[in-house]
Coordinates of C-alpha atoms and ligand atoms in Angstrom, one line a residue:
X4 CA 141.8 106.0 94.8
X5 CA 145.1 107.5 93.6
X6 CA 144.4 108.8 90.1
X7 CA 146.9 107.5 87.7
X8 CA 147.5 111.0 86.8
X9 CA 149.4 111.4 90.8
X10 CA 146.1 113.2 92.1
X11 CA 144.8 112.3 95.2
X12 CA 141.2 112.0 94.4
X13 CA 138.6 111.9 96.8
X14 CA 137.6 108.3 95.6
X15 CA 134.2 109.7 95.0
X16 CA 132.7 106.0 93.3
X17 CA 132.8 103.4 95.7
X18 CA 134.3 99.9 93.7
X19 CA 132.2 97.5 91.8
X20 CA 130.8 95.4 94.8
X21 CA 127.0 94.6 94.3
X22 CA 124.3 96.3 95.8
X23 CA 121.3 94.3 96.0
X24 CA 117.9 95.9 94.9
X25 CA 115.2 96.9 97.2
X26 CA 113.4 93.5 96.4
X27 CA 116.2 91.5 97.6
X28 CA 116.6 93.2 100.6
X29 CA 112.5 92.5 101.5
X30 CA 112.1 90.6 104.7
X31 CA 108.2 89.7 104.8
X32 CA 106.8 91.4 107.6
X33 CA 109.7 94.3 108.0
X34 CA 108.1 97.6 108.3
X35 CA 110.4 101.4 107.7
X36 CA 107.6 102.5 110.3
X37 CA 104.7 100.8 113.0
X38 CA 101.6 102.8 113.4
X39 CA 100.6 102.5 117.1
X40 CA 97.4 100.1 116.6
X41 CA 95.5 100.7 119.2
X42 CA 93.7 104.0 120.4
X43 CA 91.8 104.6 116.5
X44 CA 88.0 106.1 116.2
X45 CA 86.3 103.0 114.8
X46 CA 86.4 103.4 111.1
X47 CA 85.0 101.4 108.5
X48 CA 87.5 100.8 105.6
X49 CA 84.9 100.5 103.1
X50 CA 83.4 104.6 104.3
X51 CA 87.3 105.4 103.4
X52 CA 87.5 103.4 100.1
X53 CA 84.9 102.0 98.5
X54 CA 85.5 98.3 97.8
X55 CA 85.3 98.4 94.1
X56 CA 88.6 100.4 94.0
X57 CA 91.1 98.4 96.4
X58 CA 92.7 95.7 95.2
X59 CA 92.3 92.2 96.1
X60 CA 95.6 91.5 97.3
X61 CA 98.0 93.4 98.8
X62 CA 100.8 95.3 96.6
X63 CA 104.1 93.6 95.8
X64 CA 105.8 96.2 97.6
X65 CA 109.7 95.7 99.4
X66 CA 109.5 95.2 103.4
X67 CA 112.5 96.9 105.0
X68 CA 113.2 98.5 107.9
X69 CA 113.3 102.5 108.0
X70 CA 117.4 101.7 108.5
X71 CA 118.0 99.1 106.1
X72 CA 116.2 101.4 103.7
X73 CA 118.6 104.6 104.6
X74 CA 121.7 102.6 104.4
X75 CA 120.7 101.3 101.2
X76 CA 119.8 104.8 99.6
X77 CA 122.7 106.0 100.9
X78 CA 125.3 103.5 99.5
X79 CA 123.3 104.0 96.1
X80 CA 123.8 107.3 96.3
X81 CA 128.0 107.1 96.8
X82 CA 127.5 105.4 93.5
X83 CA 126.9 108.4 91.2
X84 CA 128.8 111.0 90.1
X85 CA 127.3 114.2 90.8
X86 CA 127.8 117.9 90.9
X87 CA 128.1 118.1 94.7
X88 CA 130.9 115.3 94.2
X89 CA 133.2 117.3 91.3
X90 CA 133.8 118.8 88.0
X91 CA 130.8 117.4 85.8
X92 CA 132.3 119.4 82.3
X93 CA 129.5 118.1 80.6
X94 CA 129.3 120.6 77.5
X95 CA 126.3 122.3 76.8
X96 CA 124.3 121.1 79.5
X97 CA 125.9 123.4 82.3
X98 CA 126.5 121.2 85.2
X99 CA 127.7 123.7 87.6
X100 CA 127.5 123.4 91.0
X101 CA 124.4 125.0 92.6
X102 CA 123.9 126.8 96.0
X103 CA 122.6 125.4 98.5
X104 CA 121.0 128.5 99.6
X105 CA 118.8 128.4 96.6
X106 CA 118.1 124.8 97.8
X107 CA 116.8 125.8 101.4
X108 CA 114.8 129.2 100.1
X109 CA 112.7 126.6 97.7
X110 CA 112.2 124.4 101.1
X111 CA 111.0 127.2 102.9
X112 CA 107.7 125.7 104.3
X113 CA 105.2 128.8 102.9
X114 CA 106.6 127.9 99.2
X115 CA 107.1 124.4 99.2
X116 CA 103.9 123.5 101.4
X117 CA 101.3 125.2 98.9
X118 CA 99.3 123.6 96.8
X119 CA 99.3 124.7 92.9
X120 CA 95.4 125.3 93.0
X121 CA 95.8 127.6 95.9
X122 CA 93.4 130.7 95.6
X123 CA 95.3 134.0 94.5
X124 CA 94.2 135.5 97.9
X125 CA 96.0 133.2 99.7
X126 CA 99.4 133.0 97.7
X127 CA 99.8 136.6 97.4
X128 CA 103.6 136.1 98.1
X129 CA 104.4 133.0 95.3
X130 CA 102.5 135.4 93.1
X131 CA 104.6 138.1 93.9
X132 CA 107.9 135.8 93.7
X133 CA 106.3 134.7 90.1
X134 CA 106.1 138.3 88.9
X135 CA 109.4 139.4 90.0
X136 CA 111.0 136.4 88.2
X137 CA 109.7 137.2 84.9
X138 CA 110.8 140.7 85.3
X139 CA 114.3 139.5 86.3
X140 CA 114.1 137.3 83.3
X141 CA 112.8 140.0 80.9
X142 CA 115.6 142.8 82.0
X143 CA 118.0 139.5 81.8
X144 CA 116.9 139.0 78.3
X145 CA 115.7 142.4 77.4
X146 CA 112.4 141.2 76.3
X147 CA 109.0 142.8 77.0
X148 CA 107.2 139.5 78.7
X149 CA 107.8 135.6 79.8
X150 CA 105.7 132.6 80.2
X151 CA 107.2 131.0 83.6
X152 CA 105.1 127.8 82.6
X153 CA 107.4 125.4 80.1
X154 CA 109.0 122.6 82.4
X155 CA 112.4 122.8 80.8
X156 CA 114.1 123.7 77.6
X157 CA 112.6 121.6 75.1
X158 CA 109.0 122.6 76.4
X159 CA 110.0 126.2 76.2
X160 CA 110.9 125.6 72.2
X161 CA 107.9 124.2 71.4
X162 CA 105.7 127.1 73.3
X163 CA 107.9 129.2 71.5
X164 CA 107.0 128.0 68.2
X165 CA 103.1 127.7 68.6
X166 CA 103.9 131.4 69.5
X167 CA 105.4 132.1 66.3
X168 CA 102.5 129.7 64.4
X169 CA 100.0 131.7 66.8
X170 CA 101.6 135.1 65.6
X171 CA 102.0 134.1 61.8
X172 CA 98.1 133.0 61.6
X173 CA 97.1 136.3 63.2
X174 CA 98.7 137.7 60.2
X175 CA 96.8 135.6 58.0
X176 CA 99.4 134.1 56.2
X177 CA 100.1 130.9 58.1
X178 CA 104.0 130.2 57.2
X179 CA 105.9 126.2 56.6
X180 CA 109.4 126.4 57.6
X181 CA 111.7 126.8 60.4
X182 CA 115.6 127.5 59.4
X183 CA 118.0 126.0 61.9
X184 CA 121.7 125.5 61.8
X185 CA 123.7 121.9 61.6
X186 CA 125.1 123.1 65.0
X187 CA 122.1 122.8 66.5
X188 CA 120.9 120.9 69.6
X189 CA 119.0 118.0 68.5
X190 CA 115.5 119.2 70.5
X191 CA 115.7 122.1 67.9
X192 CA 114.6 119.8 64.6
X193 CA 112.3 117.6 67.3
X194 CA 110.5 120.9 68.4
X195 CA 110.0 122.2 64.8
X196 CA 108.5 119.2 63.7
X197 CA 106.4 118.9 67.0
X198 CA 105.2 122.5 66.5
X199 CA 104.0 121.3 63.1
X200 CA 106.8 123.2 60.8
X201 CA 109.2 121.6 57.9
X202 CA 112.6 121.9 59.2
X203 CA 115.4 123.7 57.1
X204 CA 118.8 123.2 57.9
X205 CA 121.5 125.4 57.4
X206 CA 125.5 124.7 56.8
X207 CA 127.7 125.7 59.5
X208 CA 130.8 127.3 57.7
X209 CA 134.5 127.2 58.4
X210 CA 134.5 129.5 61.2
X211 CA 131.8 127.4 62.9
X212 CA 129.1 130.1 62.6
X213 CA 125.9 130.4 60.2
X214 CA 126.9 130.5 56.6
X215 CA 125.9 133.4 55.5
X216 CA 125.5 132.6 52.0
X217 CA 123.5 129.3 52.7
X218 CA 121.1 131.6 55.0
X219 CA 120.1 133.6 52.1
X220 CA 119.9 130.8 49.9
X221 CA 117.2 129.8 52.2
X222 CA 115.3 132.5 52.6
X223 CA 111.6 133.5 51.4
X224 CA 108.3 134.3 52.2
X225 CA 107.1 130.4 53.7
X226 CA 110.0 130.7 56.0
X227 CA 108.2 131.7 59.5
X228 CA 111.3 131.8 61.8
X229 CA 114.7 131.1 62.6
X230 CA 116.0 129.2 65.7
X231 CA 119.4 130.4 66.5
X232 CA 121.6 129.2 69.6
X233 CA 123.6 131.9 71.2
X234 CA 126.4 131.1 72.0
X235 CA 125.7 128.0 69.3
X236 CA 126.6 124.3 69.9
X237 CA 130.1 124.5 69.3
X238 CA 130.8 127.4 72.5
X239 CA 131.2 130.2 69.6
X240 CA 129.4 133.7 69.6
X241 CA 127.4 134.1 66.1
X242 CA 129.1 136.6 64.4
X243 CA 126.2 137.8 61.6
X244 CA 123.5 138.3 64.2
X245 CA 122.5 141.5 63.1
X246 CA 122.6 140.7 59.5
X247 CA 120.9 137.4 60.5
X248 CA 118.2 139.6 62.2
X249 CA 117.3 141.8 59.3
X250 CA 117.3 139.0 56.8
X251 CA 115.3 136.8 58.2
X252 CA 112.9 139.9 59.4
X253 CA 113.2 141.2 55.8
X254 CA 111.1 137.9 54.7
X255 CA 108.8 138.8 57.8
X256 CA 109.7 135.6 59.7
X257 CA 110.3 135.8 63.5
X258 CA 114.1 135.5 65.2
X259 CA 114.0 131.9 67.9
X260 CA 116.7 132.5 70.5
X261 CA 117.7 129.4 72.0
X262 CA 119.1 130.5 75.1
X263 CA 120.4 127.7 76.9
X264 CA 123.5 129.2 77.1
X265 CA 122.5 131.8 78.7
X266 CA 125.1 131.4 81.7
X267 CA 127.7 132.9 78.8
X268 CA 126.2 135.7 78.3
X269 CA 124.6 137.0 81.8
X270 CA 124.6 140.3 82.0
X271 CA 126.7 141.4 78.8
X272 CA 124.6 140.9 76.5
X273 CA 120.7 140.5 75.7
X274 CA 119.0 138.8 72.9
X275 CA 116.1 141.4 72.8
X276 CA 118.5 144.0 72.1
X277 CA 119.8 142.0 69.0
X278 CA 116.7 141.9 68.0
X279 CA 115.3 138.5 68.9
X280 CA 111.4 137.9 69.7
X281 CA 111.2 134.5 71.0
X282 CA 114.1 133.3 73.7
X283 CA 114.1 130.3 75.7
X284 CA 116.0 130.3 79.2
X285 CA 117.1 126.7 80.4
X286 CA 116.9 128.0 84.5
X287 CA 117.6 124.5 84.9
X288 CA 121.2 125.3 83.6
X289 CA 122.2 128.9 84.5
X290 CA 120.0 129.8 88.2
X291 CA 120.7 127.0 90.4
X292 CA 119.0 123.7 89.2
X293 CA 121.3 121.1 87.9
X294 CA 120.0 119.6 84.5
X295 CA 119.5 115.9 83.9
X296 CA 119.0 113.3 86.2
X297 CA 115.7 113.4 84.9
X298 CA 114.7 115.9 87.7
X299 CA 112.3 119.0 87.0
X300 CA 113.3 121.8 85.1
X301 CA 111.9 125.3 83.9
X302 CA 112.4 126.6 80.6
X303 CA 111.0 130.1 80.7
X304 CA 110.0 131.4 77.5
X305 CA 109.9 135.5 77.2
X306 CA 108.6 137.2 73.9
X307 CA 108.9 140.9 72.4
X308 CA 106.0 143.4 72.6
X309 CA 104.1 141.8 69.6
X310 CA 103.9 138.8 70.7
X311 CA 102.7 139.4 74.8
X312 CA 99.0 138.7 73.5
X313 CA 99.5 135.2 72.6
X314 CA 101.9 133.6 76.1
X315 CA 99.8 130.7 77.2
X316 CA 98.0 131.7 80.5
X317 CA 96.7 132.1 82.9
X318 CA 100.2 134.2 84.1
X319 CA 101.0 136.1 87.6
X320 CA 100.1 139.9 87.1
X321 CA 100.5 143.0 89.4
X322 CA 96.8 144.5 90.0
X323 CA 97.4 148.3 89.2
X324 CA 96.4 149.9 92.0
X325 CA 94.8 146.6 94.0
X326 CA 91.5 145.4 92.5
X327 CA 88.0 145.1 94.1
X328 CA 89.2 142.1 96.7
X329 CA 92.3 144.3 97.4
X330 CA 94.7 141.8 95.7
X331 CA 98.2 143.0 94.4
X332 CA 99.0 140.1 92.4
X333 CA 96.3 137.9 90.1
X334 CA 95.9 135.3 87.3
X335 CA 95.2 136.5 83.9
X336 CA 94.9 134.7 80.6
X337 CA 96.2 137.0 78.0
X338 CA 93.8 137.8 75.1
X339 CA 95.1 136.0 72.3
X340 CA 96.4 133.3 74.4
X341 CA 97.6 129.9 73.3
X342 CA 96.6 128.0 76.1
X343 CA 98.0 126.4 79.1
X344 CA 101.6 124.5 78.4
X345 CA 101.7 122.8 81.9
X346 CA 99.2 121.6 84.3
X347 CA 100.0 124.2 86.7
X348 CA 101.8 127.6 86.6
X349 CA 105.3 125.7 85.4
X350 CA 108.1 123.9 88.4
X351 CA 107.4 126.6 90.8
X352 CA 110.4 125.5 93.4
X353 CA 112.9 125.4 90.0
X354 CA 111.4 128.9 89.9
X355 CA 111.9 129.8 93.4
X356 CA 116.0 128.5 93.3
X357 CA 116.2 130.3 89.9
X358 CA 114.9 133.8 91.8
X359 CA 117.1 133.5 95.0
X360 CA 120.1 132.8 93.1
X361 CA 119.6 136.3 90.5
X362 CA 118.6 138.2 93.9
X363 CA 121.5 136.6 96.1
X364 CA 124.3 137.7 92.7
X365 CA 122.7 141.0 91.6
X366 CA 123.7 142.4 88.1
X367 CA 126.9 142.4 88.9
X368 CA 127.1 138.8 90.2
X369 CA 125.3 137.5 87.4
X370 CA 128.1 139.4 84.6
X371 CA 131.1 137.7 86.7
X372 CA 129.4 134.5 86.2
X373 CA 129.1 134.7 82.8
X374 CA 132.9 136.1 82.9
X375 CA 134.3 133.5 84.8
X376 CA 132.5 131.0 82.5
X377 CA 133.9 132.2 79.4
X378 CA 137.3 132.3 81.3
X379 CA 137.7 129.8 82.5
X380 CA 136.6 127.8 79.0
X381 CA 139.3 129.6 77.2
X382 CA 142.2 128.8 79.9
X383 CA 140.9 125.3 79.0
X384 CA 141.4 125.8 75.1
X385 CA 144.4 127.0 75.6
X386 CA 145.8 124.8 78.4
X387 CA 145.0 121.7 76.1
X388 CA 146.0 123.2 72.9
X389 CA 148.7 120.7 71.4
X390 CA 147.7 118.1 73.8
X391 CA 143.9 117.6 71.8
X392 CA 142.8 119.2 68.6
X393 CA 140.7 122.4 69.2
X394 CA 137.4 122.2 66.6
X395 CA 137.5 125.5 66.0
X396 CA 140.4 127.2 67.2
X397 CA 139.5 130.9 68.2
X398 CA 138.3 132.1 71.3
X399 CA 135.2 130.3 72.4
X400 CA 132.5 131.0 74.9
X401 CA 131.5 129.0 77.8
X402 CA 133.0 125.6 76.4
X403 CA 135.2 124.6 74.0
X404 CA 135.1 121.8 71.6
X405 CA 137.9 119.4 71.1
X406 CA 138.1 116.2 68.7
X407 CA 139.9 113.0 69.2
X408 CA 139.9 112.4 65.7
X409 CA 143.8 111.8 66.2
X410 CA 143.4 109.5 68.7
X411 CA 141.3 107.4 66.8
X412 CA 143.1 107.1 64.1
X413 CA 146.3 106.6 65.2
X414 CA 145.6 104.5 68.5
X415 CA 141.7 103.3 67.7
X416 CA 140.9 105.6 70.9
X417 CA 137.7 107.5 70.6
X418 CA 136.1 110.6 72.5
X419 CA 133.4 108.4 74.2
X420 CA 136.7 106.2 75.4
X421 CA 138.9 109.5 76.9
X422 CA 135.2 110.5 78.5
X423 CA 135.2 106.9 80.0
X424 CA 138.6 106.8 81.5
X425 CA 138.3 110.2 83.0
X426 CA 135.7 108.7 84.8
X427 CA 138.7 106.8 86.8
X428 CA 140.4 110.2 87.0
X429 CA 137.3 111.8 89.6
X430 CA 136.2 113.6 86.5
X431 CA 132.6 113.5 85.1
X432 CA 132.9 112.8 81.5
X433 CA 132.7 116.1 78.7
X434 CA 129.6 115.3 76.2
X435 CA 131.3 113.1 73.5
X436 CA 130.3 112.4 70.0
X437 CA 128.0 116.3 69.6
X438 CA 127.7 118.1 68.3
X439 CA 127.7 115.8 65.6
X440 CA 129.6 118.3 63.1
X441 CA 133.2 118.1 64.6
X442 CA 134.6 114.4 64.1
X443 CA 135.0 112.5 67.7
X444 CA 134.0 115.5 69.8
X445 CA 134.6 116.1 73.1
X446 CA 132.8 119.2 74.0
X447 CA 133.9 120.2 77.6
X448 CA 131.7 122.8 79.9
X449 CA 134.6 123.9 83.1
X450 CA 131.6 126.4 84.0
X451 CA 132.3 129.0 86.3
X452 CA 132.0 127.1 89.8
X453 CA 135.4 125.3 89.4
X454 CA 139.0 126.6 90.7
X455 CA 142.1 127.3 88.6
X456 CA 143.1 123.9 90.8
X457 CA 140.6 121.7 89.8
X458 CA 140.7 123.2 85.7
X459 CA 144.4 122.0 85.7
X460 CA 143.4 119.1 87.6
X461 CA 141.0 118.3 84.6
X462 CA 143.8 119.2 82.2
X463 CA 146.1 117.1 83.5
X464 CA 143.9 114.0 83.9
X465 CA 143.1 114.4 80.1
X466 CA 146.9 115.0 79.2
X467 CA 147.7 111.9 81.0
X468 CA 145.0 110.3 79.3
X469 CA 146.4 110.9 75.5
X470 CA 149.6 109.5 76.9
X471 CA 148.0 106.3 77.9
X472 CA 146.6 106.3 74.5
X473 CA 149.8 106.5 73.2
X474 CA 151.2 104.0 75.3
X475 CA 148.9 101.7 75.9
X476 CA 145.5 102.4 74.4
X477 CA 143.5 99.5 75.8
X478 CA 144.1 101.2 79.5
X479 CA 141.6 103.5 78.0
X480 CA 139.3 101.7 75.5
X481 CA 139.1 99.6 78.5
X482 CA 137.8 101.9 80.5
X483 CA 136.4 102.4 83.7
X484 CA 137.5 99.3 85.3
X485 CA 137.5 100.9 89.0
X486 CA 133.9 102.6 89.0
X487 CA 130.3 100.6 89.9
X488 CA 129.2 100.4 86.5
X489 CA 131.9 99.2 83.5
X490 CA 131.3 99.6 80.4
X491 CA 127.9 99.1 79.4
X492 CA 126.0 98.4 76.0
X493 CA 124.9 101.2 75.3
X494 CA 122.0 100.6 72.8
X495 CA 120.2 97.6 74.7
X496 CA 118.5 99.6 77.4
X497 CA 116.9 101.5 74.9
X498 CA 116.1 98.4 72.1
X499 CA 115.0 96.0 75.0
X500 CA 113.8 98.2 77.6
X501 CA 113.2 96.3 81.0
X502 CA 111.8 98.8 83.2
X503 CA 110.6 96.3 86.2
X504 CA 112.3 93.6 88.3
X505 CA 110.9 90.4 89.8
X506 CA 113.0 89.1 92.5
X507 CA 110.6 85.9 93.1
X508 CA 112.7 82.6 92.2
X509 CA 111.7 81.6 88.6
X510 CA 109.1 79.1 88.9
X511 CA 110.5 75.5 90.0
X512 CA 113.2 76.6 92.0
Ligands
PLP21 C1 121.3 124.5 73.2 C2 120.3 123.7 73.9 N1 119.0 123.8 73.5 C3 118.0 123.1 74.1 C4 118.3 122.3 75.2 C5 117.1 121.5 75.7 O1 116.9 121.7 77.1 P1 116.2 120.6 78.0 O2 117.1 119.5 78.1 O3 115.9 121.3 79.3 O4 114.9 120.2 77.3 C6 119.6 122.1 75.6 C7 119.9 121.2 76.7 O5 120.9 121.3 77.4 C8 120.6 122.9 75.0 O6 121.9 122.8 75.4

């Protein structure tokens, strides 16, 4: 595909022709792989499985042959857009592209082959690996301990607030609140309300940032926390933290970091030295694990001193001087412990990716990351200034927020219809439509993986996209006409869910 934009692109979506599902492709009798028959100790299938629990006919399952089946995955997967394929800017879920070193340390057999209930005797080393992590994590984040255990972000919030509720009864004066800014990611209110508080929302003001006047409006003794996102929801570093700290600690609530943007801040700054008790990580985002796709995630969760007693257990510990089996590394619940927040000890190869990829950048590594983030955001901002409206126009973090309120109104062109069309251009779309307090958003994420090449590349695909707009705006409410998958309605997979697919004629045929 030429982009209309003159790039060569590398025609990463193959065109709209069908691909038929699995079941269509069945053959009865077609096997991906023949067990030799013959040969067998005698076995009788009901010493194996009892026949009260098989079934009385066989599964409904595809029959295809083991190459069918590969060409078929394969041609599915040319179909998505992915972050191996190009610039995903997808703001605020950090879709950069991950090494593949991290990838083939987690597939080393002697981490990938254990199994979670493995003894501590035997798993001396993943113990080890564990332990080092959440010291990586806690100098990262200069806090004082982590729970490796939530399975991504959203898990990690609501651990983090039964640690606050945990903390706060302990006290004996069991709080009702949770203040959270209208910037805020929409798992924030969901977690709040999960973790049995009343949320309270707090006004954003004109510089994007907490207002500090509605914060102290807010504040009294029923409040038991805030949950602050650093750098918040609109790419912008908080500006009151300190005086956000000693208010809300004044009332003796607790401070919430929301740290899924941590890959802005890597190695410059650290919440636990602005004074933050609880902070989330998203090491699906910043170490090496792309997010989304509905893949497993790990949303560490590390606490200040106070709070150690209560992480949910049991976690990887260093035995001070060996103990009696001459173990290094063991299981402990802590004392005041709120209990397990994952079957096992959390997504231990998301774990294992996140720990090769601090080790493989050191501190240094990790700061440049978070430089080259925040870089290469603002080259965006300012590349695209008087081409889109900047939300907020100062100097932002690791994304910047634009609006296409403009386009709308003057063409009828909306952010979710520039996301669309740059689709066409090779370009993942930027998150559209959030956060929900800038009108027709378009909240782009360059992260630090991309080259000055492909930023202008982006630039110019979304300056020739306004143009187009201009000129002809159904080329890009129209939009994508050249990918797999046009435009789609949006709302009927989630009001009339189909989650199967029967291939069999309809009865009759
Ligand atoms: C600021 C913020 N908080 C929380 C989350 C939730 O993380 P997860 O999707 O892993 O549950 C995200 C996700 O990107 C986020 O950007």
């Amino acid at each position: 595909m030429s982009a209309p934009g003159g790039r060569a692109t590398s025609a990463p979506l193959l065109g709209r022709d069908e691909e038929p599902t699995i079941f269509e492709l069945s053959k009865a009798g077609r096997r991906a792989w023949s067990f030799r028959t013959g040969g067998f100790p005698e076995t009788d299938v009901e010493d194996l499985v009892p026949a009260l629990h098989r079934r009385p006919d066989p599964v409904d399952l595809p029959e295809v042959s083991e190459r069918d089946l590969v060409a078929h995955v394969t041609r599915l997967s040319s179909r998505q857009f992915s972050v191996d394929l190009g610039a995903y800017p997808l703001g605020s879920c950090t879709m950069k592209y991950n090494p593949k070193m991290c990838d083939a340390v987690a597939a080393l057999p002697g981490l990938a082959g254990v199994h979670p209930a493995a003894p501590a005797s035997t798993v001396q080393g993943w113990l080890a690996l564990l332990v080092e992590l959440e010291e990586a994590l806690c100098a990262i984040t200069g806090m004082a301990g982590a729970t490796l255990q939530p399975a991504a972000g959203a898990a990690g919030e609501l651990t983090g607030l039964l640690l606050m509720r945990a903390w706060h009864e302990a006290q004996g004066r069991p709080r009702h609140t949770v203040i959270i800014p209208d910037s805020a990611h929409g798992t924030n209110p969901a977690s709040v309300t999960l973790g049995g508080y009343q949320v309270v929302t707090v006004a954003s003001d004109e510089r994007g940032c907490v207002d500090m006047a509605a914060l102290h409006r807010v504040l009294d003794d029923d409040v038991a926390g805030i949950m602050l996102t650093n750098p918040n929801t609109l790419g912008l570093f908080e500006e009151d933290i300190a005086e956000i700290a000693a208010a809300v600690h004044g009332v003796g609530g607790l401070l919430y970091y929301d740290g899924a943007n941590l890959n802005a801040i890597l190695g410059v700054v650290r919440p636990g030295d602005m004074g933050f008790d609880i902070v989330h990580m998203n090491l699906h985002k910043t170490f090496a694990t792309p997010h989304g796709g509905g893949g497993p995630g790990a949303g560490p969760v590390a606490v200040a001193e106070r709070l150690l007693p209560f992480l949910p257990g049991p976690r990887p510990v260093r035995v001070a001087g060996g103990d009696g089996d001459g173990l290094a590394y063991d299981w402990q619940v802590p004392s005041r412990s709120i209990g397990r927040v994952h079957g096992w000890h959390g997504n231990a190869l998301v774990l294992a990716r996140a720990l090769a990829y601090i080790r493989a950048n050191g501190a240094d590594g990790l700061r440049r990351v978070a430089e080259t983030a925040v870089l290469n955001a603002n080259w965006l901002r300012h590349r695209l200034s008087g081409v889109l409206d900047v939300a907020y126009d100062r100097p932002c973090m690791h994304e910047v927020v634009f609006s296409a309120q403009r386009l709308r109104r003057a063409y009828g062109v909306k952010a979710s219809d520039v996301g669309k069309r740059l689709l066409e251009y090779g370009f993942h779309a930027p998150t559209v439509a959030f956060p929900l307090v800038v009108d027709e958003a378009l909240m782009v994420e360059p992260t630090e993986t991309e080259s000055p090449e492909t930023l202008e590349a982006l630039a110019a695909a979304l300056e020739a996209i306004v143009s187009e707009a201009a000129d002809d705006a159904s080329v890009v409410t129209g939009a994508p006409t050249s990918t797999p998958v046009g435009r789609v309605d949006e709302a009927r997979a989630a009001r009339r869910l189909v989650a199967t697919f029967d291939a069999r004629p309809p009865a009759g045929d």
